[in-house]
Coordinates of C-alpha atoms in Angstrom, one line a residue:
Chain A
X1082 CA 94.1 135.7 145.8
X1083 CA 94.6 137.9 143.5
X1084 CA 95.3 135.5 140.7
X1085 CA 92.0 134.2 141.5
X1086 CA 89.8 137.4 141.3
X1087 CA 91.9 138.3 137.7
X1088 CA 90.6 134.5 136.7
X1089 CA 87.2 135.7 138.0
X1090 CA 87.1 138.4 136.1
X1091 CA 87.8 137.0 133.1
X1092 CA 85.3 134.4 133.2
X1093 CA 82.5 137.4 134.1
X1094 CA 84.0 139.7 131.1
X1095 CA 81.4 139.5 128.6
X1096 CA 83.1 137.8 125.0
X1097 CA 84.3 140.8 123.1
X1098 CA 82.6 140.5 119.7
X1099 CA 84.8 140.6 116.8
X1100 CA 83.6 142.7 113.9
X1101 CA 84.0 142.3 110.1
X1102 CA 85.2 145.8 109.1
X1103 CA 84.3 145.1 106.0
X1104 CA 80.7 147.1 105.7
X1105 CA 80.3 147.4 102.0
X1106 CA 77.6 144.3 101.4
X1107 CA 75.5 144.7 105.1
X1108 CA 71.9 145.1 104.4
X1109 CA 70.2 148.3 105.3
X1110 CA 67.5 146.9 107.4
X1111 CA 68.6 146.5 110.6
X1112 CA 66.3 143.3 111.1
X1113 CA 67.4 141.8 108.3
X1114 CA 70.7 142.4 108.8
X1115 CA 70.2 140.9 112.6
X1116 CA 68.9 138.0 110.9
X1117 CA 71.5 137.4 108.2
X1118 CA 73.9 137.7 111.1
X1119 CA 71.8 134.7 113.5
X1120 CA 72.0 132.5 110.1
X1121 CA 75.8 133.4 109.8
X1122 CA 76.1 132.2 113.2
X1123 CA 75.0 128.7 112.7
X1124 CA 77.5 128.6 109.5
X1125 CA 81.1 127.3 110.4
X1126 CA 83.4 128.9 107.8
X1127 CA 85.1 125.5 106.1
X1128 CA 88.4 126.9 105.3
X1129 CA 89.2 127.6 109.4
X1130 CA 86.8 125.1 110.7
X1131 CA 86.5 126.6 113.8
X1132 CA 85.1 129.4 113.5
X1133 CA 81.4 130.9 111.7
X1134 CA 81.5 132.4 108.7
X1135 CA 80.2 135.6 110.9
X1136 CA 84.0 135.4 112.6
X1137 CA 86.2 134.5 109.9
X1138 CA 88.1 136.6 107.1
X1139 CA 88.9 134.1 104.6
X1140 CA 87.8 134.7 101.4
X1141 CA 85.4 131.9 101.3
X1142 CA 83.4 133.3 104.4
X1143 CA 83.1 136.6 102.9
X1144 CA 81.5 135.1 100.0
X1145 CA 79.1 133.2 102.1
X1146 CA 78.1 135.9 104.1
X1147 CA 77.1 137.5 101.2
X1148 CA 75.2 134.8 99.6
X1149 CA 73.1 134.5 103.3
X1150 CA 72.3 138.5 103.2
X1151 CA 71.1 137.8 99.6
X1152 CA 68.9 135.0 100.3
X1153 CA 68.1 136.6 103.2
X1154 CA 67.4 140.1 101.0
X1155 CA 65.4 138.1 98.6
X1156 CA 62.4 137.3 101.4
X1157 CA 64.3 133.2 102.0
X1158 CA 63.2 132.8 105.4
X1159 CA 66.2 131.7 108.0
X1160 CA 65.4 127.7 107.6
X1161 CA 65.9 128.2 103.9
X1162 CA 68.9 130.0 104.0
X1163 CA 70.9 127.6 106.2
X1164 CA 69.3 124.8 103.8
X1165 CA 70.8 126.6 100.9
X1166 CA 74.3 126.2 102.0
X1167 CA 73.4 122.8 103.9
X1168 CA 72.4 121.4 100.7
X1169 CA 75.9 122.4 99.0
X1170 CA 78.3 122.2 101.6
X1171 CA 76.3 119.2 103.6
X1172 CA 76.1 118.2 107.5
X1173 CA 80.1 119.7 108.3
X1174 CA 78.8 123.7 108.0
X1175 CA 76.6 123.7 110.8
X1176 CA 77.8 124.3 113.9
X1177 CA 74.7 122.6 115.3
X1178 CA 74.8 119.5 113.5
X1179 CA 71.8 117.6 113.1
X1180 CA 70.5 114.9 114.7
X1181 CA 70.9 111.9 112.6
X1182 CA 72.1 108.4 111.6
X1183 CA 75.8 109.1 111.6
X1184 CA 75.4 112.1 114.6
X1185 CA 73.9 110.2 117.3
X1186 CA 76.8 109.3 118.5
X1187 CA 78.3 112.6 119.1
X1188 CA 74.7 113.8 120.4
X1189 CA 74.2 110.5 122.7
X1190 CA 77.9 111.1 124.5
X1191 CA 76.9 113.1 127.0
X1192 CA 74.1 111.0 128.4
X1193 CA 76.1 108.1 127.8
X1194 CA 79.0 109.6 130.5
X1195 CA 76.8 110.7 132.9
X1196 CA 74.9 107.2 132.9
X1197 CA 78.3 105.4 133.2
X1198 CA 78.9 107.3 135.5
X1199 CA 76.0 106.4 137.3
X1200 CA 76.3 102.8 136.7
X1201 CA 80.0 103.4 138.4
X1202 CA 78.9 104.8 141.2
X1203 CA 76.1 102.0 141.9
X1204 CA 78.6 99.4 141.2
X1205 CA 81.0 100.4 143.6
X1206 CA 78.6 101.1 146.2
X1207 CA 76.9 97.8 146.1
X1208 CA 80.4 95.8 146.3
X1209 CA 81.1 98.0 149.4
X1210 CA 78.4 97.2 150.8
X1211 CA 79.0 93.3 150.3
X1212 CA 82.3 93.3 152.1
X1213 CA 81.2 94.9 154.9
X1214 CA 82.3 98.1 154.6
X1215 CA 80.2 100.6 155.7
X1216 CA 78.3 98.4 158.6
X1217 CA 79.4 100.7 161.2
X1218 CA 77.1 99.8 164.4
X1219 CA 80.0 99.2 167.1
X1220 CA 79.7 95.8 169.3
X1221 CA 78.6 95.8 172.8
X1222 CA 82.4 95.7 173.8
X1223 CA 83.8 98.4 171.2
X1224 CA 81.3 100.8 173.3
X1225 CA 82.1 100.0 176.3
X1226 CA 85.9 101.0 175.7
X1227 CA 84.7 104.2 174.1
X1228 CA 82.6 105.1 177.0
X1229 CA 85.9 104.0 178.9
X1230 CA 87.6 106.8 176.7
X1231 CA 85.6 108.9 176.8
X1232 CA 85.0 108.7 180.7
X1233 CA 86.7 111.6 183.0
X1234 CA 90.4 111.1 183.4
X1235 CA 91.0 108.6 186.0
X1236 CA 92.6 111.1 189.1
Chain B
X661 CA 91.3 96.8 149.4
X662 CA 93.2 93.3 150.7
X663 CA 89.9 91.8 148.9
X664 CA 91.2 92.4 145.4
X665 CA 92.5 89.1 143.8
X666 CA 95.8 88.9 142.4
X667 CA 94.4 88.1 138.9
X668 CA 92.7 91.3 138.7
X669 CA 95.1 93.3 139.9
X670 CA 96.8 91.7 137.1
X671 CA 94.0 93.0 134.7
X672 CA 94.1 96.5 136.5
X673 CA 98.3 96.7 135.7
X674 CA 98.1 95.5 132.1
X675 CA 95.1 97.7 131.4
X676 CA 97.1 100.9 130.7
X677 CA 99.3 99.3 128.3
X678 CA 96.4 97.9 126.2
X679 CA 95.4 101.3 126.4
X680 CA 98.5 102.8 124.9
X681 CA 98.9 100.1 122.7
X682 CA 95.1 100.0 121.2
X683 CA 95.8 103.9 121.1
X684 CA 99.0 103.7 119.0
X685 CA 97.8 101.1 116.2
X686 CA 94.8 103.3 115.6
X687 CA 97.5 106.4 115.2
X688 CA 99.8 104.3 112.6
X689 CA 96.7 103.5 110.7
X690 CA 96.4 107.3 110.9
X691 CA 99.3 108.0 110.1
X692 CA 99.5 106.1 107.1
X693 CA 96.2 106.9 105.7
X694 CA 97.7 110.8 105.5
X695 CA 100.6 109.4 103.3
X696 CA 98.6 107.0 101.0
X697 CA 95.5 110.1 100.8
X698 CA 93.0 107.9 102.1
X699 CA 92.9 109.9 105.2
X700 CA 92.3 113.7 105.1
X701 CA 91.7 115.4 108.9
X702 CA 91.4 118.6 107.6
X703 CA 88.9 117.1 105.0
X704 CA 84.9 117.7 104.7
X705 CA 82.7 115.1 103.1
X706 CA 80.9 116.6 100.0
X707 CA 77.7 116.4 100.3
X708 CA 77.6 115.9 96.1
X709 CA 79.2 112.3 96.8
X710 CA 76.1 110.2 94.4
X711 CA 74.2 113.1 93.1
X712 CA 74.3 114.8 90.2
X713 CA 76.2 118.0 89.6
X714 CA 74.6 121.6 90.3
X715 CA 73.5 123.4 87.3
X716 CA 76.2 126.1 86.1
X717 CA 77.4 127.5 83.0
X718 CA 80.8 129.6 82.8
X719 CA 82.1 131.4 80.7
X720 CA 85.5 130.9 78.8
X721 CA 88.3 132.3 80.3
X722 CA 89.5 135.6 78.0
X723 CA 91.9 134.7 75.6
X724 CA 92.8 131.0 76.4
X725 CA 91.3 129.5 72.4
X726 CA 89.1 126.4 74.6
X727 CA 86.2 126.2 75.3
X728 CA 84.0 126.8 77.9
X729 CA 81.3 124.1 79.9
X730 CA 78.3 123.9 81.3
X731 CA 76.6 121.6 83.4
X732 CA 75.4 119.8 80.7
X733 CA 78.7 119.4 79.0
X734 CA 79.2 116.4 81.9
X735 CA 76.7 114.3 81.1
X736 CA 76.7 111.3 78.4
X737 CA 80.0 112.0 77.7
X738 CA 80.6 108.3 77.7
X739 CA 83.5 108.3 80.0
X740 CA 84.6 109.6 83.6
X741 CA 85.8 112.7 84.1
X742 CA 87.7 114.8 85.7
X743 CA 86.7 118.5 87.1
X744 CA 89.7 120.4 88.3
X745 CA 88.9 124.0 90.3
X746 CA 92.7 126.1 90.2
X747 CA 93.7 129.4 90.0
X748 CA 97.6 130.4 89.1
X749 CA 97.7 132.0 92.6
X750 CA 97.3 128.7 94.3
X751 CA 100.8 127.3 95.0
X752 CA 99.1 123.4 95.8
X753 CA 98.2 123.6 92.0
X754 CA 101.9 123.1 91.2
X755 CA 102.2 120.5 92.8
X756 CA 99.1 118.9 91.3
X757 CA 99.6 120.4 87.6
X758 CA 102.2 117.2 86.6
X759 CA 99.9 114.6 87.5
X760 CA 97.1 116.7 85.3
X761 CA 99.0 116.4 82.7
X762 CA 99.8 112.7 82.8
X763 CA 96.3 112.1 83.2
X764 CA 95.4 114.3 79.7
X765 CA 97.7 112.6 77.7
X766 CA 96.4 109.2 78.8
X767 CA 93.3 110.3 77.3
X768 CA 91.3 111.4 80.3
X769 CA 89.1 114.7 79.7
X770 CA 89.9 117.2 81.9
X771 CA 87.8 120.3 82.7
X772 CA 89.1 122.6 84.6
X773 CA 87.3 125.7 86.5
X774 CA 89.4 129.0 86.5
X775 CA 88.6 130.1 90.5
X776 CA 88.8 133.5 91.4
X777 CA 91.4 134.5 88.6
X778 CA 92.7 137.1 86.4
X779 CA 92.3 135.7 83.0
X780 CA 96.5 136.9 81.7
X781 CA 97.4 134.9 85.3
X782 CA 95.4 132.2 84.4
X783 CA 96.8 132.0 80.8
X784 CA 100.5 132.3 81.5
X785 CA 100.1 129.2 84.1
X786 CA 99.0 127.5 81.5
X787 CA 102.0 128.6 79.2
X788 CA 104.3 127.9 81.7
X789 CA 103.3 124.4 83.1
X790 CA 101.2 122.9 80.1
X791 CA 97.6 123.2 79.4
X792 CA 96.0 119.6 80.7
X793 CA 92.0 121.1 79.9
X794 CA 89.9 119.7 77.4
X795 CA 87.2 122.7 78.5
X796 CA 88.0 125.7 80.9
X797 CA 85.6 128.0 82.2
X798 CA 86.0 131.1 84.4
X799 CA 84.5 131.4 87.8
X800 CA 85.6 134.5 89.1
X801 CA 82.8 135.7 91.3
X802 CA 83.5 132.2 92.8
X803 CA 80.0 131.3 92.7
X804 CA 79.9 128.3 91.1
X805 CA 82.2 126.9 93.2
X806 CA 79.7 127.4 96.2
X807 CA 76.9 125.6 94.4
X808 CA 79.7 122.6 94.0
X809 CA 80.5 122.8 98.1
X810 CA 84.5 123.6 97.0
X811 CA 86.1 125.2 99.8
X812 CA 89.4 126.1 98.7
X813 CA 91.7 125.3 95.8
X814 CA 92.3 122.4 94.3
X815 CA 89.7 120.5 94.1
X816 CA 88.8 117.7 92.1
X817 CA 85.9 115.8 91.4
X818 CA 85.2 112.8 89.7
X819 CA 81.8 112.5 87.5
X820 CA 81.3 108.7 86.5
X821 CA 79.5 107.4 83.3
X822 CA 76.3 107.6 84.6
X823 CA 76.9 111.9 85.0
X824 CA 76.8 111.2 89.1
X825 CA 79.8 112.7 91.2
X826 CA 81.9 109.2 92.4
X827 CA 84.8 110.9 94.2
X828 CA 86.2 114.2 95.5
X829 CA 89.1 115.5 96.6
X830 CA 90.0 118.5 98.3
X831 CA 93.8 119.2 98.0
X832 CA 96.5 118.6 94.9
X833 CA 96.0 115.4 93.4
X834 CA 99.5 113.6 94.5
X835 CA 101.5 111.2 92.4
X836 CA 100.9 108.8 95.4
X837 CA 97.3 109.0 94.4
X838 CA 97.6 108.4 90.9
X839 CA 97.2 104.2 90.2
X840 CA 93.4 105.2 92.6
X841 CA 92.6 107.9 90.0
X842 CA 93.2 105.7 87.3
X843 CA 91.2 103.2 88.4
X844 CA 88.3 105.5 89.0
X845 CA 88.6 107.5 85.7
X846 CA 88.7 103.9 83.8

């Protein structure tokens, strides 16, 4: 029990938000800064893959954070910012990859599961219904034993 | 159940193991893609795979007597060639620098991009292992990198006749790689 309200817990703990202590190159304006940090968001940082360029330390995601708050600084609107890096760094930096040729696949997969599923589950119901399982109407003489059953006890 | 046929319960008990045996042919072709270099999982596409190279020009690096490039030092050269980013702090461009070398002695031009790197580092590699670079120019802010899409170093690139980028690489060109390179530098 109590394992499960820790597990609880945790799931309701809102994510901690790691910061970059690094504060020399953040832009002044708040809302620009906001901005720059929404664009660095949708930027996966190449060199750990997993993470955006918001999150990471390497060197390489420093540098792009940078370049984003200077597009950003120059009046590049968010669209053109991630287009900036999309152009040079191509389909692999965003974390929202778009939907395309090569992507569909990954984009399709969940509607293709949850129709296989379907088509599973129709499938199986339909052959259980053609060998009989599932017609459960009792004969005239299965009731009459249950009524004998279920009768009072004989004294 | 008692419906079920005894061929396909046959089907149903062989299934797995055409599983697990469709599942470890595509793992040895894996596996053997990683040794040959055809097969990177850590690798990203570049998105500079048919188009031309970004417009740059860098610098010489202080001190090292050759020159410097430009973008437009890549096109109608006539030939392939070869652009190598390094810095002397990388330790993968050791294990690449041999197969540099081999590939400047053949004749292939090489032009190397200093990343990130303090010009007396850069220039004792050089003295050290060999200098393989027809040009070298200095990127220290890095940025010309970014307008290449290189992620970390080494990385080489390819730029055919026609001044188009043919082929990258990201990692140290291996001596397992070599008889490929050859064939595209030709």
């Amino acid at each position: 029990m109590t394992r499960l309200l820790l597990l609880l817990a945790l799931l309701l703990a809102a994510p901690a938000h790691a910061q970059i202590g690094d504060t020399t190159y953040r832009l002044e304006d708040p809302a620009l800064e906001a901005r720059a940090r929404a664009v660095g968001r949708e930027l996966r940082c190449l060199v750990c893959q997993n993470q955006s360029i918001e999150d990471s330390d390497a060197s390489l995601a420093r540098d792009l954070r940078i370049l984003v708050r200077e597009q950003i600084a120059a009046g590049a609107s968010d669209e053109e910012t991630l287009r900036f890096v999309h152009q040079r760094y191509g389909d692999f930096v965003l974390l929202r990859p778009p939907v395309g040729i090569h992507t569909v696949l990954l984009w399709a997969t969940p509607v293709l599961f949850l129709g296989g599923g379907l088509i599973a589950i129709v499938l199986t119901r339909r052959r259980r219904a053609a060998t009989g399982i599932g017609d459960t109407e009792l004969s005239a003489e299965e009731k009459a034993r249950l009524a004998r059953l279920e009768g009072p006890p004989p004294p | 159940m008692s419906t079920m046929s005894p061929s396909r319960r046959r089907v149903l008990l062989y299934a797995p193991l055409a599983v697990a045996g469709a599942a470890g042919l595509g793992f040895w072709a894996m596996l053997r893609g990683l040794q040959d270099g055809s097969f990177n999982p850590r690798g990203v596409p570049s998105a500079l795979i048919g188009r031309a190279p970004p417009d740059f020009a860098l610098p010489e690096v202080e001190g090292a007597n050759l020159p410097a490039f430009a973008a437009g030092d890549l096109r109608g050269t006539g030939r392939p060639v070869l652009v190598n980013f390094w810095a002397s702090w990388c330790v993968p461009c050791i294990i690449e620098h041999p197969q540099l070398m081999a590939l400047h002695r053949e004749g292939v031009p090489v032009l190397g991009v200093n990343y990130k790197d303090r010009p007396a580092d850069a220039r004792s590699f050089l003295q050290r292992h060999g200098n393989p670079f027809a040009r070298l120019g200095a990127d220290q802010p890095g940025r010309v990198a970014i307008e290449w899409g290189v992620y970390g170093v080494p990385e080489s690139y390819v730029i055919g006749r026609d001044g188009l980028v043919k082929w990258r690489w990201a990692g140290p060109i291996t001596a397992e790689m070599m008889p490929e390179l050859r064939r595209l530098l030709a």
